[in-house]
Coordinates of C-alpha atoms and ligand atoms in Angstrom, one line a residue:
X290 CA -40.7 147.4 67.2
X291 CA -42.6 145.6 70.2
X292 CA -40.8 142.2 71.0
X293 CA -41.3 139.7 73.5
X294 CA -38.6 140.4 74.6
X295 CA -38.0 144.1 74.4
X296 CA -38.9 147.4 72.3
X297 CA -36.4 148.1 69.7
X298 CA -36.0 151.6 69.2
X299 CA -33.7 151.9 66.0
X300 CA -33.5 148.7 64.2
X301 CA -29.6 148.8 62.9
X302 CA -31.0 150.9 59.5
X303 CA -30.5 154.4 58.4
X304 CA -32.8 157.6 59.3
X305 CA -34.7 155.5 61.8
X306 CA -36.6 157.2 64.8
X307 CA -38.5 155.5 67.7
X308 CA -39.8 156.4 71.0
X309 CA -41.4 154.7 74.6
X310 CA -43.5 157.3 76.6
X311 CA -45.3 157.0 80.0
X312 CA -48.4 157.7 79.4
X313 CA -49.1 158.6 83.5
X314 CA -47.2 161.5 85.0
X315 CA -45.0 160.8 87.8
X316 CA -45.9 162.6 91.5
X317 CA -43.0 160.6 93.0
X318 CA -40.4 163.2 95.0
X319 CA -37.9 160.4 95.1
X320 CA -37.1 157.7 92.9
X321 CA -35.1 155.9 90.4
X322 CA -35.2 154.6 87.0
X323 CA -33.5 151.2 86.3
X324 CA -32.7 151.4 82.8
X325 CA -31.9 147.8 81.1
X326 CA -30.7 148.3 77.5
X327 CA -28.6 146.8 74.3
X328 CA -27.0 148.5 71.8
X329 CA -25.4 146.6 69.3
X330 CA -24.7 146.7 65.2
X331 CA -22.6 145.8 62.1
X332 CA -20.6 148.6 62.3
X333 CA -17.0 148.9 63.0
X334 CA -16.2 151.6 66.1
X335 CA -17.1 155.1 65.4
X336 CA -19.1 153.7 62.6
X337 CA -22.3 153.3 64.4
X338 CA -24.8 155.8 65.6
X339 CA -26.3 157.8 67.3
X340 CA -27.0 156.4 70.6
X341 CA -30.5 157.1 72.7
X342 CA -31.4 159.0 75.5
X343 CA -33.6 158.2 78.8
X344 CA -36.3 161.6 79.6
X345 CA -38.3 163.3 82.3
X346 CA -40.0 165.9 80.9
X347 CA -43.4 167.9 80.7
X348 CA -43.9 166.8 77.3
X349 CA -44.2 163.7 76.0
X350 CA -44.6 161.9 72.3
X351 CA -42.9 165.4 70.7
X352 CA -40.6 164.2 68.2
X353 CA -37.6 166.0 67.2
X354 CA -33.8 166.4 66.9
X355 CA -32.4 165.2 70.6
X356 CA -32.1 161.5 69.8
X357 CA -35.4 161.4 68.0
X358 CA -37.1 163.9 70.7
X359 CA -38.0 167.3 71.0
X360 CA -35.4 169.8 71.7
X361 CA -36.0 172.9 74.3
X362 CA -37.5 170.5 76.1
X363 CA -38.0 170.9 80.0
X364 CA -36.7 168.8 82.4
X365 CA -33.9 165.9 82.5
X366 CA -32.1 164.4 79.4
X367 CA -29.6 161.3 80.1
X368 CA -27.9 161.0 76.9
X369 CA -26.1 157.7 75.7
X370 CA -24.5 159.2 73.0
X371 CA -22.2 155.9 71.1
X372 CA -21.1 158.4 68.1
X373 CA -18.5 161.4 68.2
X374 CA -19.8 164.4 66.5
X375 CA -17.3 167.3 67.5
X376 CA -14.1 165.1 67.2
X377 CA -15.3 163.5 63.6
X378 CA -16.1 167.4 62.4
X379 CA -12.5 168.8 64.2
X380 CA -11.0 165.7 62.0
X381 CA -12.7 166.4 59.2
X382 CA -11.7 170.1 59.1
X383 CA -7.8 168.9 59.9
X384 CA -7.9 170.2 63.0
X385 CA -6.0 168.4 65.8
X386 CA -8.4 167.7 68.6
X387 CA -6.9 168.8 72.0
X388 CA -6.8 165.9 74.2
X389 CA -6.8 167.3 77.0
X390 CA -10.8 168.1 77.2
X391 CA -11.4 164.8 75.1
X392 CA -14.4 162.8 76.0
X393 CA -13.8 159.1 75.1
X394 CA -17.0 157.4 73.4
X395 CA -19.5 156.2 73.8
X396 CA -19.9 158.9 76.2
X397 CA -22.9 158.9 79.0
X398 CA -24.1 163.2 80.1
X399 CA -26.7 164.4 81.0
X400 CA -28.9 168.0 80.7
X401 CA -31.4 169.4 83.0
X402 CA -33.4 172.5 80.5
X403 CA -36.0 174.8 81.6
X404 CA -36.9 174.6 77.7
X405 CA -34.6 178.0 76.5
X406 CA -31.6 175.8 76.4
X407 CA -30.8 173.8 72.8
X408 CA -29.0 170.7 73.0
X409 CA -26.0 171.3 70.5
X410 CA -25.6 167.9 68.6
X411 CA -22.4 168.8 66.7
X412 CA -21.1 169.3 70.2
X413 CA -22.7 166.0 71.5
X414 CA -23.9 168.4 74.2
X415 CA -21.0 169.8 75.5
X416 CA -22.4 173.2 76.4
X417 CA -25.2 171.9 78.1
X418 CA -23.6 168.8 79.5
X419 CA -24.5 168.6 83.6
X420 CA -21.5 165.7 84.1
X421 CA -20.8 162.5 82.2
X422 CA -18.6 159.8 81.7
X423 CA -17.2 157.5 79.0
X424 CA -19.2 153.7 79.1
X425 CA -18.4 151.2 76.4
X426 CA -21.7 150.1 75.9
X427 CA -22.0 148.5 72.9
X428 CA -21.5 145.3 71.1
X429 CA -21.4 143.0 74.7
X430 CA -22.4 140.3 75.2
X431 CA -23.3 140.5 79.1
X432 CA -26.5 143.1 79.9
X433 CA -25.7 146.7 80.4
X434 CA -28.1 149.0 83.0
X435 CA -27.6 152.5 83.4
X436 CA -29.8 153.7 86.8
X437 CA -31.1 157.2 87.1
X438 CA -31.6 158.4 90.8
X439 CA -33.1 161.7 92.1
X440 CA -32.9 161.6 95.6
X441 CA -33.3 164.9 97.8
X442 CA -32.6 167.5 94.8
X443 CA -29.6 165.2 94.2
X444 CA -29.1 163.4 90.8
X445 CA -26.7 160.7 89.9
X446 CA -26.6 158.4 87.3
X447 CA -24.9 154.7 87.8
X448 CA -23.9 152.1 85.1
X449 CA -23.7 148.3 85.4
X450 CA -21.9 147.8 81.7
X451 CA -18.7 145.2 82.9
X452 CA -20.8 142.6 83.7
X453 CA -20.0 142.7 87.4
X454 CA -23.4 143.3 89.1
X455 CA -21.4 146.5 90.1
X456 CA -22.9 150.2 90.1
X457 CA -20.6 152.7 88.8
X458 CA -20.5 156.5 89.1
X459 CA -21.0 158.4 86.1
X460 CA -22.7 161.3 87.0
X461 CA -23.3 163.3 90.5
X462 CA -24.9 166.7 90.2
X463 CA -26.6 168.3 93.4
X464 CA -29.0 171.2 93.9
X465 CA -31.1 169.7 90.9
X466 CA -34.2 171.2 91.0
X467 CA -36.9 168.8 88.9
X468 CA -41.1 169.3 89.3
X469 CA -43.0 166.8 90.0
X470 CA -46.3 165.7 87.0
X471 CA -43.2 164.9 84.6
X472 CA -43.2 161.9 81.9
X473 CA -40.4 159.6 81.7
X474 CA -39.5 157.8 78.2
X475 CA -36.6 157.2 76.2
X476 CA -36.1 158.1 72.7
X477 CA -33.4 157.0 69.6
X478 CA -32.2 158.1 65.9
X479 CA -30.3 156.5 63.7
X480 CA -29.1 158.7 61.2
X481 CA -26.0 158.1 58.1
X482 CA -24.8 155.4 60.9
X483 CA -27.1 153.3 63.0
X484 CA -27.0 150.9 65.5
X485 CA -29.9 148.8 67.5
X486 CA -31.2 150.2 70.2
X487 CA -33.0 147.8 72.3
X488 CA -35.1 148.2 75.7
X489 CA -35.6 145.4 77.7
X490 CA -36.8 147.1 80.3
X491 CA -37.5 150.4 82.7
X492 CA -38.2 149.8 86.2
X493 CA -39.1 152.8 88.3
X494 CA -38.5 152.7 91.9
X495 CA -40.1 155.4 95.0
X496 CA -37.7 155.6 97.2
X497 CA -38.9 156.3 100.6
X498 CA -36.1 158.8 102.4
X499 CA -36.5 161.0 105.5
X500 CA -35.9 164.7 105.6
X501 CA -35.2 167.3 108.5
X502 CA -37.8 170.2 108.4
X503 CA -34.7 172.3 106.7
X504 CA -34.7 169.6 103.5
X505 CA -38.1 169.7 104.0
X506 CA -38.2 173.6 103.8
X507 CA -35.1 173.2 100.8
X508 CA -37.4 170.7 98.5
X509 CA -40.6 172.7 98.4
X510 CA -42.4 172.3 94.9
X511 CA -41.0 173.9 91.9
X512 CA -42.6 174.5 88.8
X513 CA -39.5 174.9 85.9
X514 CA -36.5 172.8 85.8
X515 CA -33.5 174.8 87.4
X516 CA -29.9 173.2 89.0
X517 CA -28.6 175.3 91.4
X518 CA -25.0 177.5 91.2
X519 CA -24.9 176.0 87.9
X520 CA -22.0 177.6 85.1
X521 CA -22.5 175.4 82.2
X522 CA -18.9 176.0 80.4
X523 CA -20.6 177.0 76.9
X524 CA -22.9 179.6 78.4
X525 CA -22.0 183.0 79.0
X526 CA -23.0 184.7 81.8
X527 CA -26.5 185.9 81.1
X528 CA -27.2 190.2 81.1
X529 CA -28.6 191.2 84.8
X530 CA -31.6 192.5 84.2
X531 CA -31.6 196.7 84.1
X532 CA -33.2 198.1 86.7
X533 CA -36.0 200.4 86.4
X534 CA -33.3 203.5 88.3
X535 CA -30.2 202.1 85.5
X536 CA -32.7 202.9 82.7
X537 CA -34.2 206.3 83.9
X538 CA -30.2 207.5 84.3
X539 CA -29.5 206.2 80.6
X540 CA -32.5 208.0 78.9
X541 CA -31.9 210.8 81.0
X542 CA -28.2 211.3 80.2
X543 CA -28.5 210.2 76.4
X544 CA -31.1 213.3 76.2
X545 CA -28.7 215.6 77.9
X546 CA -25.9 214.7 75.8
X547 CA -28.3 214.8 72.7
X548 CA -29.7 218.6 73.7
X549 CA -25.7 219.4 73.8
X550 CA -25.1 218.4 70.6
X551 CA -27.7 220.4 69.7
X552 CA -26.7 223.4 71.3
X553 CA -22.5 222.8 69.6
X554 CA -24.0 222.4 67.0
X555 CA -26.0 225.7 66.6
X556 CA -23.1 227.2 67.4
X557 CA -20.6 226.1 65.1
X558 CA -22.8 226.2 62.4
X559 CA -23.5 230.4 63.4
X560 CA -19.9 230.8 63.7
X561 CA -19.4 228.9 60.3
X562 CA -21.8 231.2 58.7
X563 CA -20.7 234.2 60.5
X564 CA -17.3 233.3 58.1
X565 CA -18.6 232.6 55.0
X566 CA -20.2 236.1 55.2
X567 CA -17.1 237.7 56.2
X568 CA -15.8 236.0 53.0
X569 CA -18.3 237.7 50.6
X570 CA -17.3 240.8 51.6
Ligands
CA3 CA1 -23.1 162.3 69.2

């Protein structure tokens, strides 16, 4: 819904989706997204859902499961995420959650995908999750900003949610490698629970930094999303790729030991009827 005043996402309904895409690509190395939003609703705490999330990615207008957008997507996800999926499901199945890796909601992370990775929404992410923080975000009656900034491979996310004029750290990854000729937008679902989920408005800023010919040499171009020295806690490590020498040496021994089980074979079986014969008799 297109207001005056701003683009409601989600009205406060059930099953609702809605989207705002760029329609121009961004070229900018450096920048930031000022992010102005409201979420707000009827329902009690925990009773509201699901939260939205702010893109860069290569595609744009793909609806799907990630708050209302396409999943194995590539590029940058910030993820407001106001409703508790794991925890509710651990309750549900009478299992005590372990406090010690809680994550208090509403709960702010965000995912960088080179499109192979799934965002796990019973998990609220956590597999994926790049760094987050918990941001009480809804219901206020001062405005609440989140800003995105991608400055020299570096991305952090800041909230202004207290009513302070005050950035806060949520999130501080480095090494984040993002291309260039992405699309931002932002992207919400309501689903049993809801919630409003209004934009009042996305600001994006260039922001003009200097680099020594090593940063220069560090940021060249890339073409998928990658973060560097990155162990996400729900991946495994993935299988090193066999080389061409490793493979030869498999075949080659798996034939050996196949021709001398051949050979044991022939034998015992000779012996075996070598026996029986000696039975007849
Ligand atoms: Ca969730």
């Amino acid at each position: 819904m297109v207001m005056t005043q701003y683009i409601r996402l989600t009205p406060d309904v059930q099953s609702k989706r809605g989207a705002v895409w760029n329609r121009v690509p961004c070229y900018l190395r450096d920048w930031e997204m000022q992010v102005h939003f409201k979420i707000h609703g009827q329902g009690k705490k925990n009773l509201n859902g699901d939260g939205f999330a702010i893109w860069y990615t290569k595609d744009r207008m793909q609806p799907g499961p990630v708050f209302g957008s396409k999943d194995n997507f590539l590029g940058l996800g910030v993820f407001v995420d106001t409703y508790p999926n794991e925890e509710k499901q651990q309750e549900a199945q009478k299992r005590r959650y372990s406090p010690g890796n809680q994550r208090v909601f509403p709960y702010i992370s965000a995912m960088v995908n080179n499109g192979s990775l799934t965002y796990d929404h019973d998990r609220d992410g956590r597999p994926t999750e790049l760094g987050g923080c918990t941001a009480m975000v809804r219901n206020l009656n001062h405005d609440t900003f989140l800003v995105i900034r991608y400055v020299k491979r570096r991305l952090t996310v800041m909230i202004d949610i207290d009513g302070k004029h005050e950035w806060r750290d949520c999130i501080d990854v480095p090494g984040v490698r993002l291309p260039r000729g992405y699309y931002f937008g932002t992207s919400s679902v309501t689903g049993d629970l809801s919630d409003n989920h209004d934009i009042i408005s996305l600001k994006l800023y260039q922001l003009t930094v200097e680099r020594t010919p090593e940063e220069e040499k560090r940021d060249r171009e890339v073409f998928l999303p990658v973060v560097d020295n990155l162990k996400l806690p729900g991946m495994e490590a993935p299988l090193e790729p066999m080389s061409g020498l490793a493979l030869f040496l498999i075949v080659f021994f798996s034939l050996v030991a196949v021709v001398f089980a051949v050979v044991i074979g022939v034998i015992v079986y000779n012996k075996w009827q070598e026996q029986s014969r000696k039975h007849f008799y």
